């Protein structure tokens, strides 16, 4: 596809990647990225449904597009929003989609506008064969994965369920490979829990502690207990769960004042030996034991999950091996992704570009990787719905 340029009914993967990067869609601004993609998909014959959710500043652009109605139904999920370019240091305009030395530069090149473009290019290639699809293909695209994600994929999935559009298998195009294309398929993710602990006290002079109540001491006792032992030793598929204290704040600049309030924040990345609610209850018990009047605020952003072996996963492994000569490792590491929401509805796996430059200055993808990913996605589609 390299050098082919735009074709009837769509764009080549490289052309579409450049068009998407040039749409400066820094969360929560869409920058017209959803519209660029929607126009391309309609040109390929997809039925496209715009699905904005949320009001005011929380309004999030999303789309669902489907081609065909038969089974199996394969869905590709991803996001058009990107993180800010960051501080100065870029060798080019981060939204110019500059092509230099066989490398495409720009914010979103690997995370994950390049992945979206590769999948659309793969669909285009399958359609170019002239054979009717034996199943159907859809895309679930959100404009808010890098942000709060409250009105993105999670809401589109609810709409898909109500509309009878839940797929048989979903492939998420996140950049899963640490160094080389073909290294890793993500078949699960750890869960994530954030907790905020606020311990009240009574402010007073440090020379008269009997007239005050120091909340820092109770907070330290809480933190000491929650960090005292490992949560587990890991499982066959997951690393050990990790609890990290991320902040301790008192807001006290004075050296002779006992503060009236102390606060701490922590995060737990947990494996499938735990549930978010179980860990929240465990923290609550410790907080109550040391500081009965304390406030505990917990947000569970995702539960741990793992996709069991499926025929679709076997086909994906074979497609990767055929294009790269590598047999990908099945892995559950890393942070969270929207796959945590999708796993509640259908089997899901993640495979995309090399993520070494994502969120960095001069984010980039070699054009050879972009085209190889298109080859992989095309082989995956051809074997299942082509």
mmCIF file of C-alpha atoms in Angstrom:
data_model
loop_
_atom_site.group_PDB
_atom_site.id
_atom_site.type_symbol
_atom_site.label_atom_id
_atom_site.label_comp_id
_atom_site.label_asym_id
_atom_site.label_seq_id
_atom_site.Cartn_x
_atom_site.Cartn_y
_atom_site.Cartn_z
ATOM 1 C CA UNK A 1 0.000 0.000 0.000
ATOM 2 C CA UNK A 2 2.939 2.339 0.476
ATOM 3 C CA UNK A 3 2.877 5.095 -2.087
ATOM 4 C CA UNK A 4 -0.535 4.088 -3.446
ATOM 5 C CA UNK A 5 -2.131 7.288 -2.176
ATOM 6 C CA UNK A 6 -5.896 7.684 -1.757
ATOM 7 C CA UNK A 7 -8.072 5.074 -3.439
ATOM 8 C CA UNK A 8 -11.677 4.983 -4.461
ATOM 9 C CA UNK A 9 -13.759 4.502 -1.327
ATOM 10 C CA UNK A 10 -11.003 5.172 1.188
ATOM 11 C CA UNK A 11 -7.433 6.138 1.951
ATOM 12 C CA UNK A 12 -4.304 4.072 2.181
ATOM 13 C CA UNK A 13 -3.086 3.402 5.718
ATOM 14 C CA UNK A 14 -0.293 5.975 5.524
ATOM 15 C CA UNK A 15 -2.543 8.672 4.079
ATOM 16 C CA UNK A 16 -5.206 8.102 6.706
ATOM 17 C CA UNK A 17 -2.640 8.072 9.536
ATOM 18 C CA UNK A 18 -1.365 11.456 8.369
ATOM 19 C CA UNK A 19 -4.881 12.868 8.075
ATOM 20 C CA UNK A 20 -5.730 11.714 11.602
ATOM 21 C CA UNK A 21 -2.517 13.093 13.114
ATOM 22 C CA UNK A 22 -3.206 16.471 11.478
ATOM 23 C CA UNK A 23 -6.516 16.572 13.356
ATOM 24 C CA UNK A 24 -5.141 17.885 16.680
ATOM 25 C CA UNK A 25 -7.422 15.873 18.961
ATOM 26 C CA UNK A 26 -5.857 16.512 22.369
ATOM 27 C CA UNK A 27 -8.292 15.251 25.021
ATOM 28 C CA UNK A 28 -11.028 16.506 25.298
ATOM 29 C CA UNK A 29 -10.850 18.407 21.974
ATOM 30 C CA UNK A 30 -11.850 16.237 19.014
ATOM 31 C CA UNK A 31 -10.001 18.358 16.481
ATOM 32 C CA UNK A 32 -12.242 16.856 13.737
ATOM 33 C CA UNK A 33 -10.509 13.452 14.026
ATOM 34 C CA UNK A 34 -13.769 11.531 14.439
ATOM 35 C CA UNK A 35 -15.154 13.291 11.381
ATOM 36 C CA UNK A 36 -12.079 12.423 9.285
ATOM 37 C CA UNK A 37 -12.442 8.766 10.201
ATOM 38 C CA UNK A 38 -16.219 8.721 9.735
ATOM 39 C CA UNK A 39 -15.938 10.132 6.214
ATOM 40 C CA UNK A 40 -13.384 7.489 5.270
ATOM 41 C CA UNK A 41 -15.510 4.660 6.684
ATOM 42 C CA UNK A 42 -18.658 5.861 4.917
ATOM 43 C CA UNK A 43 -16.665 5.890 1.690
ATOM 44 C CA UNK A 44 -15.877 2.214 2.258
ATOM 45 C CA UNK A 45 -19.552 1.356 2.707
ATOM 46 C CA UNK A 46 -19.770 1.306 6.507
ATOM 47 C CA UNK A 47 -22.896 2.413 8.286
ATOM 48 C CA UNK A 48 -21.576 4.998 10.732
ATOM 49 C CA UNK A 49 -23.402 6.105 13.873
ATOM 50 C CA UNK A 50 -22.152 9.188 15.726
ATOM 51 C CA UNK A 51 -22.531 8.587 19.452
ATOM 52 C CA UNK A 52 -21.643 11.642 21.547
ATOM 53 C CA UNK A 53 -22.249 11.147 25.260
ATOM 54 C CA UNK A 54 -22.055 13.543 28.197
ATOM 55 C CA UNK A 55 -22.996 17.190 28.510
ATOM 56 C CA UNK A 56 -21.060 20.415 28.464
ATOM 57 C CA UNK A 57 -17.343 20.031 29.053
ATOM 58 C CA UNK A 58 -17.818 16.270 29.437
ATOM 59 C CA UNK A 59 -19.376 15.808 26.003
ATOM 60 C CA UNK A 60 -17.363 13.072 24.302
ATOM 61 C CA UNK A 61 -17.378 12.269 20.577
ATOM 62 C CA UNK A 62 -17.603 8.566 19.731
ATOM 63 C CA UNK A 63 -18.580 6.503 16.729
ATOM 64 C CA UNK A 64 -19.689 2.996 15.923
ATOM 65 C CA UNK A 65 -19.380 1.796 12.341
ATOM 66 C CA UNK A 66 -20.345 -1.581 10.902
ATOM 67 C CA UNK A 67 -19.981 -3.254 7.530
ATOM 68 C CA UNK A 68 -22.163 -6.319 6.987
ATOM 69 C CA UNK A 69 -24.552 -8.027 9.371
ATOM 70 C CA UNK A 70 -23.391 -11.631 9.317
ATOM 71 C CA UNK A 71 -21.417 -13.750 11.757
ATOM 72 C CA UNK A 72 -18.767 -13.800 12.921
ATOM 73 C CA UNK A 73 -18.847 -10.179 13.938
ATOM 74 C CA UNK A 74 -15.327 -8.800 14.530
ATOM 75 C CA UNK A 75 -14.886 -5.410 16.141
ATOM 76 C CA UNK A 76 -11.834 -3.153 16.213
ATOM 77 C CA UNK A 77 -11.686 -0.730 19.148
ATOM 78 C CA UNK A 78 -9.535 2.333 19.577
ATOM 79 C CA UNK A 79 -9.330 6.032 20.315
ATOM 80 C CA UNK A 80 -8.624 9.152 18.304
ATOM 81 C CA UNK A 81 -7.750 11.389 21.250
ATOM 82 C CA UNK A 82 -4.128 11.989 22.173
ATOM 83 C CA UNK A 83 -2.149 13.421 25.074
ATOM 84 C CA UNK A 84 -0.727 16.957 24.773
ATOM 85 C CA UNK A 85 2.514 17.358 22.805
ATOM 86 C CA UNK A 86 4.329 18.330 25.991
ATOM 87 C CA UNK A 87 7.268 20.631 26.417
ATOM 88 C CA UNK A 88 9.405 21.980 23.599
ATOM 89 C CA UNK A 89 11.835 19.599 21.983
ATOM 90 C CA UNK A 90 9.965 18.265 19.000
ATOM 91 C CA UNK A 91 12.024 18.156 15.824
ATOM 92 C CA UNK A 92 8.869 18.997 13.857
ATOM 93 C CA UNK A 93 5.338 20.263 14.329
ATOM 94 C CA UNK A 94 3.668 17.501 16.402
ATOM 95 C CA UNK A 95 0.525 17.771 14.280
ATOM 96 C CA UNK A 96 2.124 18.103 10.845
ATOM 97 C CA UNK A 97 2.409 14.320 10.320
ATOM 98 C CA UNK A 98 5.830 14.782 8.817
ATOM 99 C CA UNK A 99 7.311 11.876 6.854
ATOM 100 C CA UNK A 100 11.092 11.796 7.152
ATOM 101 C CA UNK A 101 13.534 9.001 6.383
ATOM 102 C CA UNK A 102 10.778 6.393 6.169
ATOM 103 C CA UNK A 103 9.387 7.403 9.581
ATOM 104 C CA UNK A 104 6.071 9.133 10.318
ATOM 105 C CA UNK A 105 6.277 11.696 13.138
ATOM 106 C CA UNK A 106 3.392 13.175 15.094
ATOM 107 C CA UNK A 107 1.371 12.999 18.272
ATOM 108 C CA UNK A 108 -0.735 9.858 17.996
ATOM 109 C CA UNK A 109 1.481 8.162 15.403
ATOM 110 C CA UNK A 110 1.718 5.013 17.523
ATOM 111 C CA UNK A 111 -0.883 5.731 20.226
ATOM 112 C CA UNK A 112 -3.031 5.092 18.390
ATOM 113 C CA UNK A 113 -3.964 6.820 15.166
ATOM 114 C CA UNK A 114 -1.483 4.661 13.282
ATOM 115 C CA UNK A 115 -3.246 1.537 14.537
ATOM 116 C CA UNK A 116 -6.648 2.845 13.456
ATOM 117 C CA UNK A 117 -5.298 3.694 10.023
ATOM 118 C CA UNK A 118 -3.737 0.245 9.645
ATOM 119 C CA UNK A 119 -7.026 -1.463 10.450
ATOM 120 C CA UNK A 120 -9.008 0.678 8.018
ATOM 121 C CA UNK A 121 -6.341 0.000 5.396
ATOM 122 C CA UNK A 122 -6.717 -3.719 6.090
ATOM 123 C CA UNK A 123 -10.475 -3.556 5.607
ATOM 124 C CA UNK A 124 -9.925 -1.664 2.371
ATOM 125 C CA UNK A 125 -7.582 -4.390 1.156
ATOM 126 C CA UNK A 126 -10.060 -7.162 1.982
ATOM 127 C CA UNK A 127 -12.820 -5.317 0.129
ATOM 128 C CA UNK A 128 -10.556 -4.819 -2.879
ATOM 129 C CA UNK A 129 -10.573 -8.595 -3.441
ATOM 130 C CA UNK A 130 -14.175 -8.264 -4.589
ATOM 131 C CA UNK A 131 -15.373 -11.188 -2.479
ATOM 132 C CA UNK A 132 -18.364 -10.562 -0.222
ATOM 133 C CA UNK A 133 -17.681 -10.691 3.499
ATOM 134 C CA UNK A 134 -18.617 -13.965 5.160
ATOM 135 C CA UNK A 135 -19.187 -12.089 8.405
ATOM 136 C CA UNK A 136 -19.168 -8.460 9.518
ATOM 137 C CA UNK A 137 -16.632 -5.903 10.684
ATOM 138 C CA UNK A 138 -17.174 -2.977 13.018
ATOM 139 C CA UNK A 139 -15.207 -0.209 14.686
ATOM 140 C CA UNK A 140 -15.771 1.209 18.164
ATOM 141 C CA UNK A 141 -13.896 4.505 18.347
ATOM 142 C CA UNK A 142 -13.881 6.991 21.220
ATOM 143 C CA UNK A 143 -12.524 10.498 21.560
ATOM 144 C CA UNK A 144 -11.788 10.125 25.282
ATOM 145 C CA UNK A 145 -9.510 7.240 26.242
ATOM 146 C CA UNK A 146 -6.618 9.350 27.474
ATOM 147 C CA UNK A 147 -8.893 11.302 29.823
ATOM 148 C CA UNK A 148 -11.538 10.301 32.347
ATOM 149 C CA UNK A 149 -13.129 7.839 29.878
ATOM 150 C CA UNK A 150 -16.498 8.282 31.596
ATOM 151 C CA UNK A 151 -18.454 8.947 28.387
ATOM 152 C CA UNK A 152 -16.386 7.025 25.871
ATOM 153 C CA UNK A 153 -16.081 3.290 25.271
ATOM 154 C CA UNK A 154 -18.053 2.346 28.369
ATOM 155 C CA UNK A 155 -21.119 4.253 27.099
ATOM 156 C CA UNK A 156 -20.743 3.048 23.514
ATOM 157 C CA UNK A 157 -20.720 -0.545 24.772
ATOM 158 C CA UNK A 158 -23.972 0.048 26.619
ATOM 159 C CA UNK A 159 -25.473 1.382 23.388
ATOM 160 C CA UNK A 160 -24.100 -1.604 21.453
ATOM 161 C CA UNK A 161 -25.682 -4.031 23.897
ATOM 162 C CA UNK A 162 -29.049 -2.273 23.708
ATOM 163 C CA UNK A 163 -28.796 -2.222 19.888
ATOM 164 C CA UNK A 164 -27.786 -5.878 19.471
ATOM 165 C CA UNK A 165 -24.301 -4.928 18.225
ATOM 166 C CA UNK A 166 -22.041 -6.826 20.652
ATOM 167 C CA UNK A 167 -19.318 -8.584 18.603
ATOM 168 C CA UNK A 168 -18.082 -12.150 18.828
ATOM 169 C CA UNK A 169 -14.525 -10.909 19.324
ATOM 170 C CA UNK A 170 -12.891 -7.524 19.766
ATOM 171 C CA UNK A 171 -9.376 -6.460 18.828
ATOM 172 C CA UNK A 172 -8.037 -3.316 20.491
ATOM 173 C CA UNK A 173 -5.331 -1.513 18.510
ATOM 174 C CA UNK A 174 -3.275 -0.177 21.430
ATOM 175 C CA UNK A 175 0.520 -0.186 20.937
ATOM 176 C CA UNK A 176 1.313 -3.456 22.725
ATOM 177 C CA UNK A 177 4.836 -4.116 21.489
ATOM 178 C CA UNK A 178 7.744 -2.858 23.625
ATOM 179 C CA UNK A 179 10.523 -3.091 21.019
ATOM 180 C CA UNK A 180 9.550 -4.963 17.835
ATOM 181 C CA UNK A 181 6.296 -5.443 15.973
ATOM 182 C CA UNK A 182 5.079 -8.944 16.722
ATOM 183 C CA UNK A 183 6.500 -9.281 20.232
ATOM 184 C CA UNK A 184 3.376 -9.110 22.404
ATOM 185 C CA UNK A 185 -0.386 -9.632 22.374
ATOM 186 C CA UNK A 186 -2.190 -8.414 25.466
ATOM 187 C CA UNK A 187 -4.812 -10.913 26.574
ATOM 188 C CA UNK A 188 -5.590 -9.292 29.914
ATOM 189 C CA UNK A 189 -4.868 -6.381 32.182
ATOM 190 C CA UNK A 190 -4.491 -5.822 35.886
ATOM 191 C CA UNK A 191 -7.191 -3.947 37.726
ATOM 192 C CA UNK A 192 -6.625 -0.464 39.099
ATOM 193 C CA UNK A 193 -7.878 1.127 42.311
ATOM 194 C CA UNK A 194 -7.228 4.659 43.543
ATOM 195 C CA UNK A 195 -7.853 5.560 47.171
ATOM 196 C CA UNK A 196 -7.825 8.884 49.009
ATOM 197 C CA UNK A 197 -7.628 8.828 52.799
ATOM 198 C CA UNK A 198 -8.399 11.996 54.775
ATOM 199 C CA UNK A 199 -7.700 11.883 58.507
ATOM 200 C CA UNK A 200 -9.088 14.743 60.641
ATOM 201 C CA UNK A 201 -7.344 15.996 63.763
ATOM 202 C CA UNK A 202 -7.215 18.988 66.063
ATOM 203 C CA UNK A 203 -4.699 21.686 65.293
ATOM 204 C CA UNK A 204 -2.480 22.880 68.092
ATOM 205 C CA UNK A 205 0.953 23.937 69.301
ATOM 206 C CA UNK A 206 3.643 21.243 69.146
ATOM 207 C CA UNK A 207 4.700 22.155 72.696
ATOM 208 C CA UNK A 208 1.236 21.283 74.018
ATOM 209 C CA UNK A 209 0.319 18.001 72.258
ATOM 210 C CA UNK A 210 -2.246 17.111 74.913
ATOM 211 C CA UNK A 211 -4.341 20.027 73.620
ATOM 212 C CA UNK A 212 -4.233 18.808 70.032
ATOM 213 C CA UNK A 213 -4.863 15.631 68.049
ATOM 214 C CA UNK A 214 -2.186 14.867 65.465
ATOM 215 C CA UNK A 215 -3.747 13.244 62.357
ATOM 216 C CA UNK A 216 -0.351 12.537 60.813
ATOM 217 C CA UNK A 217 0.403 9.845 63.367
ATOM 218 C CA UNK A 218 -2.797 7.966 62.604
ATOM 219 C CA UNK A 219 -2.265 8.356 58.869
ATOM 220 C CA UNK A 220 1.259 6.945 59.185
ATOM 221 C CA UNK A 221 -0.143 3.962 61.084
ATOM 222 C CA UNK A 222 -2.634 3.344 58.281
ATOM 223 C CA UNK A 223 0.024 3.577 55.581
ATOM 224 C CA UNK A 224 2.403 1.403 57.553
ATOM 225 C CA UNK A 225 -0.169 -1.375 57.768
ATOM 226 C CA UNK A 226 -1.313 -1.278 54.136
ATOM 227 C CA UNK A 227 2.285 -1.394 52.924
ATOM 228 C CA UNK A 228 3.556 -3.915 55.472
ATOM 229 C CA UNK A 229 3.226 -7.043 53.355
ATOM 230 C CA UNK A 230 2.883 -8.029 49.695
ATOM 231 C CA UNK A 231 -0.707 -8.437 48.559
ATOM 232 C CA UNK A 232 0.144 -11.696 46.775
ATOM 233 C CA UNK A 233 2.936 -13.470 44.921
ATOM 234 C CA UNK A 234 1.377 -13.293 41.475
ATOM 235 C CA UNK A 235 -0.207 -15.982 39.331
ATOM 236 C CA UNK A 236 0.654 -17.912 36.193
ATOM 237 C CA UNK A 237 -0.577 -15.023 34.048
ATOM 238 C CA UNK A 238 -0.195 -11.975 36.276
ATOM 239 C CA UNK A 239 2.579 -10.191 38.120
ATOM 240 C CA UNK A 240 2.202 -9.691 41.889
ATOM 241 C CA UNK A 241 -0.277 -6.991 42.805
ATOM 242 C CA UNK A 242 1.361 -3.673 43.671
ATOM 243 C CA UNK A 243 0.266 -1.028 46.187
ATOM 244 C CA UNK A 244 2.015 2.324 45.842
ATOM 245 C CA UNK A 245 1.515 5.380 48.022
ATOM 246 C CA UNK A 246 1.446 8.279 45.562
ATOM 247 C CA UNK A 247 0.963 11.284 47.827
ATOM 248 C CA UNK A 248 1.077 12.342 51.486
ATOM 249 C CA UNK A 249 -0.123 15.904 52.123
ATOM 250 C CA UNK A 250 -0.516 17.948 55.265
ATOM 251 C CA UNK A 251 -0.404 21.504 53.945
ATOM 252 C CA UNK A 252 1.616 22.683 56.900
ATOM 253 C CA UNK A 253 4.535 25.068 56.404
ATOM 254 C CA UNK A 254 5.004 25.774 60.087
ATOM 255 C CA UNK A 255 7.433 23.826 62.277
ATOM 256 C CA UNK A 256 5.594 24.430 65.539
ATOM 257 C CA UNK A 257 2.026 23.596 64.549
ATOM 258 C CA UNK A 258 0.299 20.236 64.746
ATOM 259 C CA UNK A 259 -1.906 20.127 61.613
ATOM 260 C CA UNK A 260 -5.639 19.680 61.749
ATOM 261 C CA UNK A 261 -5.824 17.385 58.749
ATOM 262 C CA UNK A 262 -3.672 14.866 56.880
ATOM 263 C CA UNK A 263 -4.311 13.195 53.544
ATOM 264 C CA UNK A 264 -2.760 10.398 51.522
ATOM 265 C CA UNK A 265 -3.416 8.839 48.141
ATOM 266 C CA UNK A 266 -2.528 5.386 46.917
ATOM 267 C CA UNK A 267 -2.945 3.196 43.872
ATOM 268 C CA UNK A 268 -3.231 -0.585 43.666
ATOM 269 C CA UNK A 269 -2.626 -2.452 40.417
ATOM 270 C CA UNK A 270 -4.106 -5.843 41.211
ATOM 271 C CA UNK A 271 -4.290 -9.235 39.562
ATOM 272 C CA UNK A 272 -7.169 -11.682 39.313
ATOM 273 C CA UNK A 273 -6.680 -12.932 42.872
ATOM 274 C CA UNK A 274 -8.516 -9.787 43.975
ATOM 275 C CA UNK A 275 -11.517 -7.666 43.172
ATOM 276 C CA UNK A 276 -11.638 -3.922 43.474
ATOM 277 C CA UNK A 277 -14.385 -4.102 46.086
ATOM 278 C CA UNK A 278 -12.477 -6.654 48.121
ATOM 279 C CA UNK A 279 -9.425 -4.404 48.254
ATOM 280 C CA UNK A 280 -11.573 -1.366 49.060
ATOM 281 C CA UNK A 281 -13.097 -3.238 51.997
ATOM 282 C CA UNK A 282 -9.623 -4.260 53.196
ATOM 283 C CA UNK A 283 -8.405 -0.649 53.157
ATOM 284 C CA UNK A 284 -11.595 0.512 54.872
ATOM 285 C CA UNK A 285 -11.043 -1.932 57.744
ATOM 286 C CA UNK A 286 -7.522 -0.644 58.348
ATOM 287 C CA UNK A 287 -8.596 2.995 58.137
ATOM 288 C CA UNK A 288 -11.423 2.436 60.609
ATOM 289 C CA UNK A 289 -9.124 0.647 63.052
ATOM 290 C CA UNK A 290 -6.658 3.535 63.210
ATOM 291 C CA UNK A 291 -8.849 6.559 62.498
ATOM 292 C CA UNK A 292 -12.597 5.945 62.881
ATOM 293 C CA UNK A 293 -13.465 9.500 61.860
ATOM 294 C CA UNK A 294 -11.410 9.400 58.648
ATOM 295 C CA UNK A 295 -12.854 9.706 55.157
ATOM 296 C CA UNK A 296 -12.060 7.075 52.541
ATOM 297 C CA UNK A 297 -12.752 7.755 48.873
ATOM 298 C CA UNK A 298 -12.170 4.857 46.471
ATOM 299 C CA UNK A 299 -12.397 4.766 42.688
ATOM 300 C CA UNK A 300 -12.072 1.438 40.894
ATOM 301 C CA UNK A 301 -11.184 2.208 37.294
ATOM 302 C CA UNK A 302 -11.099 -1.414 36.170
ATOM 303 C CA UNK A 303 -11.094 -5.011 37.324
ATOM 304 C CA UNK A 304 -8.429 -7.528 36.414
ATOM 305 C CA UNK A 305 -9.366 -9.753 33.473
ATOM 306 C CA UNK A 306 -7.873 -12.364 31.167
ATOM 307 C CA UNK A 307 -9.227 -13.660 27.871
ATOM 308 C CA UNK A 308 -9.268 -17.438 27.596
ATOM 309 C CA UNK A 309 -7.949 -19.016 24.363
ATOM 310 C CA UNK A 310 -10.262 -18.495 21.380
ATOM 311 C CA UNK A 311 -10.083 -19.402 17.673
ATOM 312 C CA UNK A 312 -9.793 -15.689 16.883
ATOM 313 C CA UNK A 313 -6.732 -15.409 19.120
ATOM 314 C CA UNK A 314 -5.136 -18.358 17.335
ATOM 315 C CA UNK A 315 -5.767 -16.661 13.976
ATOM 316 C CA UNK A 316 -4.218 -13.427 15.259
ATOM 317 C CA UNK A 317 -1.086 -15.265 16.411
ATOM 318 C CA UNK A 318 -0.799 -16.958 13.013
ATOM 319 C CA UNK A 319 -1.255 -13.652 11.176
ATOM 320 C CA UNK A 320 1.496 -12.020 13.245
ATOM 321 C CA UNK A 321 3.835 -14.955 12.704
ATOM 322 C CA UNK A 322 3.182 -14.884 8.971
ATOM 323 C CA UNK A 323 3.956 -11.161 8.654
ATOM 324 C CA UNK A 324 6.876 -10.844 11.083
ATOM 325 C CA UNK A 325 8.280 -14.338 11.568
ATOM 326 C CA UNK A 326 7.782 -13.901 15.326
ATOM 327 C CA UNK A 327 5.473 -15.803 17.637
ATOM 328 C CA UNK A 328 4.039 -13.166 19.971
ATOM 329 C CA UNK A 329 4.125 -13.594 23.729
ATOM 330 C CA UNK A 330 0.712 -13.549 25.403
ATOM 331 C CA UNK A 331 0.925 -11.006 28.202
ATOM 332 C CA UNK A 332 -1.145 -9.175 30.825
ATOM 333 C CA UNK A 333 1.303 -6.476 31.952
ATOM 334 C CA UNK A 334 1.238 -2.728 31.624
ATOM 335 C CA UNK A 335 -1.389 -0.185 32.533
ATOM 336 C CA UNK A 336 -5.104 -0.108 31.901
ATOM 337 C CA UNK A 337 -6.875 0.307 28.573
ATOM 338 C CA UNK A 338 -10.441 0.344 27.312
ATOM 339 C CA UNK A 339 -10.183 -3.437 27.000
ATOM 340 C CA UNK A 340 -11.177 -3.473 30.676
ATOM 341 C CA UNK A 341 -14.653 -2.328 29.637
ATOM 342 C CA UNK A 342 -14.898 -4.551 26.561
ATOM 343 C CA UNK A 343 -13.992 -7.691 28.534
ATOM 344 C CA UNK A 344 -17.361 -7.467 30.282
ATOM 345 C CA UNK A 345 -19.155 -8.105 26.977
ATOM 346 C CA UNK A 346 -17.006 -10.347 24.745
ATOM 347 C CA UNK A 347 -13.533 -11.892 24.348
ATOM 348 C CA UNK A 348 -10.921 -9.206 23.717
ATOM 349 C CA UNK A 349 -7.242 -9.009 22.817
ATOM 350 C CA UNK A 350 -4.923 -6.090 22.140
ATOM 351 C CA UNK A 351 -2.327 -5.797 19.413
ATOM 352 C CA UNK A 352 -0.883 -2.736 17.738
ATOM 353 C CA UNK A 353 2.312 -0.862 17.000
ATOM 354 C CA UNK A 354 5.536 -0.516 18.973
ATOM 355 C CA UNK A 355 4.826 1.808 21.882
ATOM 356 C CA UNK A 356 8.335 2.968 22.789
ATOM 357 C CA UNK A 357 7.696 6.575 21.711
ATOM 358 C CA UNK A 358 4.083 6.984 22.852
ATOM 359 C CA UNK A 359 3.427 10.106 24.959
ATOM 360 C CA UNK A 360 7.007 11.234 24.274
ATOM 361 C CA UNK A 361 8.497 14.093 22.281
ATOM 362 C CA UNK A 362 8.851 13.093 18.614
ATOM 363 C CA UNK A 363 6.344 10.241 18.838
ATOM 364 C CA UNK A 364 6.788 8.236 15.666
ATOM 365 C CA UNK A 365 6.229 5.026 13.741
ATOM 366 C CA UNK A 366 8.340 3.565 10.935
ATOM 367 C CA UNK A 367 6.238 3.361 7.788
ATOM 368 C CA UNK A 368 7.408 -0.242 7.417
ATOM 369 C CA UNK A 369 5.783 -1.069 10.768
ATOM 370 C CA UNK A 370 2.569 0.717 9.790
ATOM 371 C CA UNK A 371 2.356 -1.321 6.584
ATOM 372 C CA UNK A 372 3.303 -4.557 8.337
ATOM 373 C CA UNK A 373 0.528 -3.976 10.872
ATOM 374 C CA UNK A 374 -1.853 -3.457 7.958
ATOM 375 C CA UNK A 375 -0.685 -6.829 6.596
ATOM 376 C CA UNK A 376 -1.361 -8.476 9.964
ATOM 377 C CA UNK A 377 -4.832 -6.992 10.328
ATOM 378 C CA UNK A 378 -5.672 -7.887 6.716
ATOM 379 C CA UNK A 379 -4.598 -11.516 7.221
ATOM 380 C CA UNK A 380 -6.624 -11.640 10.438
ATOM 381 C CA UNK A 381 -9.731 -10.370 8.646
ATOM 382 C CA UNK A 382 -9.278 -12.521 5.558
ATOM 383 C CA UNK A 383 -9.090 -15.713 7.587
ATOM 384 C CA UNK A 384 -12.154 -14.901 9.671
ATOM 385 C CA UNK A 385 -14.569 -12.838 7.554
ATOM 386 C CA UNK A 386 -12.959 -12.544 4.096
#
